PDB file of C-alpha atoms in Angstrom:
ATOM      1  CA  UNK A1286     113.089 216.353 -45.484  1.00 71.00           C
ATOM      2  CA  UNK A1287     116.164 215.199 -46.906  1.00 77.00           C
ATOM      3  CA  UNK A1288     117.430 214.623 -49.742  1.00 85.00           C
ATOM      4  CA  UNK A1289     120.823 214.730 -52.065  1.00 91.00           C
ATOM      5  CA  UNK A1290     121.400 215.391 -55.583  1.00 93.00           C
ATOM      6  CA  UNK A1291     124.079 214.411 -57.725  1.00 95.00           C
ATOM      7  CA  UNK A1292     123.236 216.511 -60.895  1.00 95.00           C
ATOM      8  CA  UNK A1293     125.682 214.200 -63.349  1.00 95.00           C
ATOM      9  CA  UNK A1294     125.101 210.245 -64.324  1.00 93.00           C
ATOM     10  CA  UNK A1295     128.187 210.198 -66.017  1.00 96.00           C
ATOM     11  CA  UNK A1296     131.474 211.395 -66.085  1.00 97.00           C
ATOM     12  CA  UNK A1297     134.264 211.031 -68.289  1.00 97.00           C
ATOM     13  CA  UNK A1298     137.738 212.276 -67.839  1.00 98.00           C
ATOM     14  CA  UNK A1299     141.329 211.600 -68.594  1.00 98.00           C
ATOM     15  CA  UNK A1300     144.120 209.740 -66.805  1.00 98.00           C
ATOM     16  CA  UNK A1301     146.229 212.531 -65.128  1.00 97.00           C
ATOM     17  CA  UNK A1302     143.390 214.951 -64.897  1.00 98.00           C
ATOM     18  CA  UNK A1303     141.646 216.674 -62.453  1.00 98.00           C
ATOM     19  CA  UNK A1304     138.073 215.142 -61.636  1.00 97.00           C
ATOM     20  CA  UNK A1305     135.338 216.569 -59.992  1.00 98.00           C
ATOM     21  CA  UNK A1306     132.311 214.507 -58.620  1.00 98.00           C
ATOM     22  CA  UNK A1307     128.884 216.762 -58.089  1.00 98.00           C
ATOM     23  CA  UNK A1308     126.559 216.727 -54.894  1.00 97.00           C
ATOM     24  CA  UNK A1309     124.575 219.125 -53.458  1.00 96.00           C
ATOM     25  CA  UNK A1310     122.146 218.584 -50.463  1.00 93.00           C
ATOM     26  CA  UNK A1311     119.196 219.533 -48.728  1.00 89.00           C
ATOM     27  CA  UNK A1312     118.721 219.072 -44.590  1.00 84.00           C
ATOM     28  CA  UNK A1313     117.030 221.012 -42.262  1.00 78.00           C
ATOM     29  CA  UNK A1314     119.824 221.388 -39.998  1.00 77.00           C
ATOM     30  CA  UNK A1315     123.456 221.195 -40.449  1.00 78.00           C
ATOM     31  CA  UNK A1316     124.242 217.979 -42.045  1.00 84.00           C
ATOM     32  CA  UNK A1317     126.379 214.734 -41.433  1.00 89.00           C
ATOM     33  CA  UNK A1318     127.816 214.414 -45.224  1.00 92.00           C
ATOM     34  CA  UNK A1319     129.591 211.568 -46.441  1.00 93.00           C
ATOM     35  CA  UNK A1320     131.124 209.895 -50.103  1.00 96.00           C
ATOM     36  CA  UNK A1321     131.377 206.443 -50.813  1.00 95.00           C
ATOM     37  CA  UNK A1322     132.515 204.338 -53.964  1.00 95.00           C
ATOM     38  CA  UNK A1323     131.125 201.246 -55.123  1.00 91.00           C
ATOM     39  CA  UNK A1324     132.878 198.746 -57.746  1.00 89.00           C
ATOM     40  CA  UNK A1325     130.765 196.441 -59.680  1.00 83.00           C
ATOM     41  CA  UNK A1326     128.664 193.773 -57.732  1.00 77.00           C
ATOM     42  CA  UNK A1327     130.244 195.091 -54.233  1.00 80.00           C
ATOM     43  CA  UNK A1328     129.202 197.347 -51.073  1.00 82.00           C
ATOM     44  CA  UNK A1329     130.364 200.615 -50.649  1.00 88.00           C
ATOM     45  CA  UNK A1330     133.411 201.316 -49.299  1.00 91.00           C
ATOM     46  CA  UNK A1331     133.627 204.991 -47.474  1.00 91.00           C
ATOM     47  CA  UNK A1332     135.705 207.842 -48.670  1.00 94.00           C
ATOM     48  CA  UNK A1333     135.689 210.846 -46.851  1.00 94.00           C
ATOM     49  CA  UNK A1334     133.399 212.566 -44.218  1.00 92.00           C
ATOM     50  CA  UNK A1335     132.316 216.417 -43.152  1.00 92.00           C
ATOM     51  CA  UNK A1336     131.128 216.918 -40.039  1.00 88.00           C
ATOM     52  CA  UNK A1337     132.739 220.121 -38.687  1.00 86.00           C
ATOM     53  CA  UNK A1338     136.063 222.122 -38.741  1.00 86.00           C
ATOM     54  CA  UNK A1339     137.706 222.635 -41.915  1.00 90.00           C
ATOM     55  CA  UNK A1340     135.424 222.969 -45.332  1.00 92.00           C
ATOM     56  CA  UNK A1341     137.993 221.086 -47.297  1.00 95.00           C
ATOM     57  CA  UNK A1342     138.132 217.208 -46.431  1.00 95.00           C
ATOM     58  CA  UNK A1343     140.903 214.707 -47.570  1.00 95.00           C
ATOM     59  CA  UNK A1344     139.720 211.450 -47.888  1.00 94.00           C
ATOM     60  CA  UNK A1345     141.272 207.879 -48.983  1.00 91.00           C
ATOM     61  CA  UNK A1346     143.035 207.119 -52.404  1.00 92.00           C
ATOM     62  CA  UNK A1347     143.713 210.928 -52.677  1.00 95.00           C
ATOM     63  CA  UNK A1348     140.138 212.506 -53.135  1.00 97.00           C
ATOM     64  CA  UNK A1349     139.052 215.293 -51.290  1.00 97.00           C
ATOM     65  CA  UNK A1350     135.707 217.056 -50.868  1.00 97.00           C
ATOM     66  CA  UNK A1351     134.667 220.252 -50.207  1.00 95.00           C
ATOM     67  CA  UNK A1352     132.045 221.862 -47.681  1.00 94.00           C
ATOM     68  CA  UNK A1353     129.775 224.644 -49.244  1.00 94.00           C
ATOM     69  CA  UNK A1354     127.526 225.799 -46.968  1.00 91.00           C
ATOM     70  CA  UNK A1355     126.155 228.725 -48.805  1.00 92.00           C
ATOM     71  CA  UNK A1356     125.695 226.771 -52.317  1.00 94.00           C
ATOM     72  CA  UNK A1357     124.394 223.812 -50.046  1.00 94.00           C
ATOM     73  CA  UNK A1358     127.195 221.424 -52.146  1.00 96.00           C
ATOM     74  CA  UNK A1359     130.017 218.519 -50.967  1.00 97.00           C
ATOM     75  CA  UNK A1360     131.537 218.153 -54.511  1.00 98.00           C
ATOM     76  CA  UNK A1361     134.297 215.186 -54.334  1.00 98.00           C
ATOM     77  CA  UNK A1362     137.587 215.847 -56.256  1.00 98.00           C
ATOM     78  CA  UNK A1363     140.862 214.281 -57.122  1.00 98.00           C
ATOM     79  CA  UNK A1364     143.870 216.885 -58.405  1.00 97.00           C
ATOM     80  CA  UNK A1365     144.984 213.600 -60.990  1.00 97.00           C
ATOM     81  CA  UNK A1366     142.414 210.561 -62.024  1.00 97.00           C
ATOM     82  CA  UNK A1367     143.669 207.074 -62.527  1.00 97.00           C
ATOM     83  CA  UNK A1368     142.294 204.259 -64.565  1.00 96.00           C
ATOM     84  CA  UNK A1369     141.433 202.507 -60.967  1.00 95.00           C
ATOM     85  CA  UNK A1370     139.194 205.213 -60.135  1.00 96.00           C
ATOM     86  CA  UNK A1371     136.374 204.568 -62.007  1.00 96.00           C
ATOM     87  CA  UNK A1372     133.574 203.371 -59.992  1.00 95.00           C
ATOM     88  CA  UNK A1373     130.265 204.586 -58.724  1.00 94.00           C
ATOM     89  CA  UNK A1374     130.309 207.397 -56.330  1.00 96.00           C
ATOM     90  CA  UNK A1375     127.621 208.180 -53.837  1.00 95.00           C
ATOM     91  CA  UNK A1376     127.348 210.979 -51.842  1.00 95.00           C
ATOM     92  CA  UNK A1377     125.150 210.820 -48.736  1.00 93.00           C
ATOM     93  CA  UNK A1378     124.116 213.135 -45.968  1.00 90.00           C
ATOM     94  CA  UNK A1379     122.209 212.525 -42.573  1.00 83.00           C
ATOM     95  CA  UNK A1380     120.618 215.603 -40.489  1.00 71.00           C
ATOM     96  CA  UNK A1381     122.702 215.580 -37.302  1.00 67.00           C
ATOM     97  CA  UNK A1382     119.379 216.042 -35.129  1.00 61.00           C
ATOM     98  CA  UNK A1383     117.560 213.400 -37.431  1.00 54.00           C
ATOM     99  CA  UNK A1384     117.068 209.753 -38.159  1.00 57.00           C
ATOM    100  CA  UNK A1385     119.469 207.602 -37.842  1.00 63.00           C
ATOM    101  CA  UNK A1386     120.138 206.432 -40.995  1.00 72.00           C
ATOM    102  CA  UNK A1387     121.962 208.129 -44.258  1.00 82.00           C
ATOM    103  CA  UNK A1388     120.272 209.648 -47.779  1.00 86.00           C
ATOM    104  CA  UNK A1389     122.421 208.910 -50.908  1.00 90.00           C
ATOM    105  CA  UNK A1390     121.929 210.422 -53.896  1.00 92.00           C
ATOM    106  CA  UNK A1391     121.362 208.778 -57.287  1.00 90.00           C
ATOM    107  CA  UNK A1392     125.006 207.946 -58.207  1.00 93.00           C
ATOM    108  CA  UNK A1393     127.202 208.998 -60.247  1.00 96.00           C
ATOM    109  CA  UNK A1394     129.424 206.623 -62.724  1.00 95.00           C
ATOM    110  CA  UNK A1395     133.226 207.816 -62.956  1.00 97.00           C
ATOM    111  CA  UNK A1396     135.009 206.761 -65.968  1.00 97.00           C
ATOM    112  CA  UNK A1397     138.435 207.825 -66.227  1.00 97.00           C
ATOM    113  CA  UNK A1398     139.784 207.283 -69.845  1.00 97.00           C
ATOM    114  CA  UNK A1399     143.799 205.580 -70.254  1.00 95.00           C
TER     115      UNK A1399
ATOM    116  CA  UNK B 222     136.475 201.044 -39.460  1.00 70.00           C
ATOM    117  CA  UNK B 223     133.791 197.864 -38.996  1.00 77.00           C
ATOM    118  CA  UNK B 224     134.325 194.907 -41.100  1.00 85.00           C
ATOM    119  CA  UNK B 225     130.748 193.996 -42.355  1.00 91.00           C
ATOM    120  CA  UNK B 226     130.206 190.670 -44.195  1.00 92.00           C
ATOM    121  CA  UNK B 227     127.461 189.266 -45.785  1.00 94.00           C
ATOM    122  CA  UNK B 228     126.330 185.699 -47.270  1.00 95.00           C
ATOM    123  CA  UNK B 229     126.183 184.214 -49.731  1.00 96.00           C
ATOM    124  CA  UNK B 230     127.243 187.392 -52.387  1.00 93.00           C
ATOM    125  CA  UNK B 231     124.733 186.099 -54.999  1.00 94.00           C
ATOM    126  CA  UNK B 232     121.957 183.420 -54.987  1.00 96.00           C
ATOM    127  CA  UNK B 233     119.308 182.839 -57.319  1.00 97.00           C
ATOM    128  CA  UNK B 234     116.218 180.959 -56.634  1.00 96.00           C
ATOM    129  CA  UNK B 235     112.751 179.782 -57.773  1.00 96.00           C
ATOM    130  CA  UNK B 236     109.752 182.089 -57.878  1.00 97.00           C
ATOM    131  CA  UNK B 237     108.118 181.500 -54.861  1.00 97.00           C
ATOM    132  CA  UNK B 238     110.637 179.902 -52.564  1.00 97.00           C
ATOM    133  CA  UNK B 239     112.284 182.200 -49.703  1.00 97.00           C
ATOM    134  CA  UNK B 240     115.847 183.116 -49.042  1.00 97.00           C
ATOM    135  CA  UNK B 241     118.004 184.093 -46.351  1.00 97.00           C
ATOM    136  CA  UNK B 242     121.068 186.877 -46.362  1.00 97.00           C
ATOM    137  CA  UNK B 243     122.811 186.534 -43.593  1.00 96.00           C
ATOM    138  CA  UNK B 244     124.662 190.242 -42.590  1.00 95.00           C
ATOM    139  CA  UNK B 245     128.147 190.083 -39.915  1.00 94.00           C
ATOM    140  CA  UNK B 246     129.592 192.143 -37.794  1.00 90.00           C
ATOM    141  CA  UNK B 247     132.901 190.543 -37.627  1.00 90.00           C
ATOM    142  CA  UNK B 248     134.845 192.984 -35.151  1.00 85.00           C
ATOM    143  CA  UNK B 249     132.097 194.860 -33.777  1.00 81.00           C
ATOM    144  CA  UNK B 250     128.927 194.588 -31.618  1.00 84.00           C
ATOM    145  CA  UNK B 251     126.493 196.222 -33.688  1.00 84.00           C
ATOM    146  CA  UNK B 252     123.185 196.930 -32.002  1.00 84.00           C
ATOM    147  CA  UNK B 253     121.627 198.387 -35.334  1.00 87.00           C
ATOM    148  CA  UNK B 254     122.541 197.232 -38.615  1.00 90.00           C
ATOM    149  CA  UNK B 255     120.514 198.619 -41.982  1.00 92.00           C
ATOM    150  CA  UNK B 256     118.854 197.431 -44.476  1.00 95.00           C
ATOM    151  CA  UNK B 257     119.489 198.774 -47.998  1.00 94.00           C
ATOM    152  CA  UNK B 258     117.967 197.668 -51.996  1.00 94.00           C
ATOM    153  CA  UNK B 259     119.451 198.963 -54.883  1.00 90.00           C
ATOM    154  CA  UNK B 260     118.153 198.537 -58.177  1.00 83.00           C
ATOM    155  CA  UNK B 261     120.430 198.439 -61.217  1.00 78.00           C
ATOM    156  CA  UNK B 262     121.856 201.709 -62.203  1.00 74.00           C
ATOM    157  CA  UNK B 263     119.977 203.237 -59.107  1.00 78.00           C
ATOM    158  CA  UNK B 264     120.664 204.549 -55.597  1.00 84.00           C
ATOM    159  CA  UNK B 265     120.364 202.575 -51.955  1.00 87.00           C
ATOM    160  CA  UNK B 266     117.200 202.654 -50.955  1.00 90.00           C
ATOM    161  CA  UNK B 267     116.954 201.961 -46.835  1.00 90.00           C
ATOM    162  CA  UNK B 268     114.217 198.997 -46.357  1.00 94.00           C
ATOM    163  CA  UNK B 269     115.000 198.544 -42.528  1.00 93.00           C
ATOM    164  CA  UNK B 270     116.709 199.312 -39.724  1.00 90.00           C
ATOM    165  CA  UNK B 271     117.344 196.427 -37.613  1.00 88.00           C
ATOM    166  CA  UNK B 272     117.541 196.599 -33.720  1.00 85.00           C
ATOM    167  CA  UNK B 273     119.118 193.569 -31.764  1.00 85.00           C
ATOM    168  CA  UNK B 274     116.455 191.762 -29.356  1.00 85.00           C
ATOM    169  CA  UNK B 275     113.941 193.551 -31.051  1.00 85.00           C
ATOM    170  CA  UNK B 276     111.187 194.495 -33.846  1.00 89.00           C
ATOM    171  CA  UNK B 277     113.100 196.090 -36.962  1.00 91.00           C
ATOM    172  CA  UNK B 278     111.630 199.417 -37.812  1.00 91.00           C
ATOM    173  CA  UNK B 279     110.672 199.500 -41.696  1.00 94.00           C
ATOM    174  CA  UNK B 280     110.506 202.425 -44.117  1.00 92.00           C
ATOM    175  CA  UNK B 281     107.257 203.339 -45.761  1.00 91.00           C
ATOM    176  CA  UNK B 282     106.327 200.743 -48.441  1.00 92.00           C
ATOM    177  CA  UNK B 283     108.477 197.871 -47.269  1.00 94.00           C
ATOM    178  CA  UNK B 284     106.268 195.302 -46.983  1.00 94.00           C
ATOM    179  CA  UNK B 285     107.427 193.769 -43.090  1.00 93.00           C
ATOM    180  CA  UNK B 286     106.026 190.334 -43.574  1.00 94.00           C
ATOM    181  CA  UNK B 287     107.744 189.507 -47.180  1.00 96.00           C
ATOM    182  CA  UNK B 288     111.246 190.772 -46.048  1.00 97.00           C
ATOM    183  CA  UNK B 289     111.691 189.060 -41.915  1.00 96.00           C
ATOM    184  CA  UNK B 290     114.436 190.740 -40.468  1.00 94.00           C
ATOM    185  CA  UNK B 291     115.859 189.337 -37.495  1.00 91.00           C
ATOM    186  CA  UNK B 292     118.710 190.545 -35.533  1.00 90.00           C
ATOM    187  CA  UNK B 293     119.308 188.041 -32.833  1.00 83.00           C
ATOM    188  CA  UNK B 294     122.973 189.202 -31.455  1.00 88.00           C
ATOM    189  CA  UNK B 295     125.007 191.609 -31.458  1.00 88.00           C
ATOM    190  CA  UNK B 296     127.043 190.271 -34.787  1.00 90.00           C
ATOM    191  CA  UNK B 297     124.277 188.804 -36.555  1.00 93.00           C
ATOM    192  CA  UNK B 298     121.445 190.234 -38.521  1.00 94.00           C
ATOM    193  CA  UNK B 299     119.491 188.161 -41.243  1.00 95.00           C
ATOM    194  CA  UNK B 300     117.095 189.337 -43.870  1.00 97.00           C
ATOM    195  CA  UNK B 301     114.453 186.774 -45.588  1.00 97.00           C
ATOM    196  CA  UNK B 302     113.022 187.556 -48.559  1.00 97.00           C
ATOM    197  CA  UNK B 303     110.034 185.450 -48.657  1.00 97.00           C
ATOM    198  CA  UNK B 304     107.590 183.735 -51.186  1.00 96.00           C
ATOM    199  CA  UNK B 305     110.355 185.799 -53.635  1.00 96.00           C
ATOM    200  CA  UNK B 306     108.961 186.869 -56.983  1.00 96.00           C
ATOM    201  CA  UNK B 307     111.241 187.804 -60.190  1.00 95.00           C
ATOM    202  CA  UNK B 308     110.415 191.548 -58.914  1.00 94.00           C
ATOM    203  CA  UNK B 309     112.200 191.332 -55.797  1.00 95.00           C
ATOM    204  CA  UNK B 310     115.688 190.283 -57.834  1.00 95.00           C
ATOM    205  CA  UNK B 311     117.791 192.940 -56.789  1.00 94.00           C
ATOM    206  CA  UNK B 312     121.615 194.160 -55.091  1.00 93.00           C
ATOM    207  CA  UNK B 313     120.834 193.855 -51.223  1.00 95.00           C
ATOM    208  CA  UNK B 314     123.545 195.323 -49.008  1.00 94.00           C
ATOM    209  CA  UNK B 315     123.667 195.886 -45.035  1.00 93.00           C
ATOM    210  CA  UNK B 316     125.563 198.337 -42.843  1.00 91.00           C
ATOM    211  CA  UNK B 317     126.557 199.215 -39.326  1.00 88.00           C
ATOM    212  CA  UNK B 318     127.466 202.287 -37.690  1.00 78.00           C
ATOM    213  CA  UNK B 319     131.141 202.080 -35.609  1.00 66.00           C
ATOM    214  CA  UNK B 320     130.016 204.926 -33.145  1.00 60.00           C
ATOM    215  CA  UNK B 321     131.707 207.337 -35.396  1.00 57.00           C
ATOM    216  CA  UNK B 322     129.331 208.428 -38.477  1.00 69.00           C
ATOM    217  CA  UNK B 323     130.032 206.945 -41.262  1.00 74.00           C
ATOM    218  CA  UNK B 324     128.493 203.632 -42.075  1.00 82.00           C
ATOM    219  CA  UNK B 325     130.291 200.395 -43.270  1.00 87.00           C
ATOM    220  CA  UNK B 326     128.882 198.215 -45.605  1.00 91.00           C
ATOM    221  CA  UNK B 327     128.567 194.508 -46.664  1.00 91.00           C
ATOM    222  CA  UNK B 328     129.970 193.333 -49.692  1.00 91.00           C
ATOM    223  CA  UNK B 329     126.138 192.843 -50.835  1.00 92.00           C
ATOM    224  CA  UNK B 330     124.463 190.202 -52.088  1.00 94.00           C
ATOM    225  CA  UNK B 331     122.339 189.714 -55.458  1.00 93.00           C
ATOM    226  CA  UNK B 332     119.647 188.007 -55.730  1.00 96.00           C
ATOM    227  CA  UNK B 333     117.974 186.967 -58.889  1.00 96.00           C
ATOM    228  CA  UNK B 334     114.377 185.054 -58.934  1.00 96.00           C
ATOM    229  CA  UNK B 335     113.276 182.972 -62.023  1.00 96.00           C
TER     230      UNK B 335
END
């Protein structure tokens, strides 16, 4: 089975610094594994992707995420967080010899503080 | 990626009565689409995956014959809630897959039953 964990509802963190966004996943294969954002009363928008190659994936509006096979984790992060940045984030994986269709995990709410 | 667009982004209604959400593929052909719910302060939950020019495939617990999906083209997929109930209010969102893996999303649409 799938599934995907983000272990933190909430996170708070300055303008100007670094942010890091938790996920960790479970597939039974090697997995698809994606990031999204969502602002209030809107769809997702996507982010960033792994699929293969390099563990370390840049993404749009500067965040990056990195591939951790052995601690099973995609954790999305931004060297500098602006005001604009806080959102929702969802990260998402789909089993690459599996359904069709993509996990997410719970969510978590970025607040980045002027 | 896909522009996805959905209609109308928010419509409230009478206990009871049914309601459409209509879900476009505006510069793609899109022979699935999906499905999703999200509950306030929750994640997506997939209801359905719908497949044009025929039966949508539903997850476990969707009920198929309170939420019709039909997906009659290629751009077009529709999703009626029927005989709604205050229960079903919730943040309904599509997406299609672009060939590539990541999925784009409608802007969503919330629906709210008194």
């Amino acid at each position: 089975a799938q599934s995907v964990a983000q272990p933190e509802d909430q996170v708070n963190v300055a303008e100007g610094n670094p942010l890091t966004v938790k996920c960790t996943y479970s597939v039974s294969g090697n997995p698809y594994l994606f990031w999204y954002v969502q602002y209030p009363n809107r769809g997702l928008q996507f982010l960033l992707k792994y699929i293969t190659g390099d563990n370390l994936v840049k993404g749009s509006y500067g965040f990056e995420a990195e591939f951790n096979k052995s601690q099973t984790s995609f954790h999305l992060k931004k060297p500098s967080a602006l005001v604009s940045d806080s959102a929702l984030y969802f990260c998402a994986v789909r089993d690459r010899g599996g359904a069709n269709n993509l996990f997410f995990g719970t969510g978590t709410r970025l607040t980045v503080i002027p | 990626g896909a522009v996805v667009s959905q209609h109308p982004s928010w419509v409230i209604c009478k206990s009871g009565t049914s309601v459409k959400i209509e879900c476009r593929s505006l510069d793609f052909q899109a022979t699935t689409m999906f499905w999703y719910r999200q509950f306030p302060k929750q994640s997506l939950m997939l209801m359905a995956t719908s497949n044009e020019g025929s039966k949508a495939t539903y997850e476990q617990g969707v009920e198929k014959d309170k939420f019709l999906i039909n997906h009659a083209s290629l751009t077009l997929s529709t999703l009626t809630v029927t005989s709604a109930h205050p229960e079903d209010s919730s943040f309904y969102i599509c997406s299609v897959r672009e060939g590539t893996l990541e999925a784009f999303f409608g802007q969503g649409t919330r629906l709210t039953v008194v």
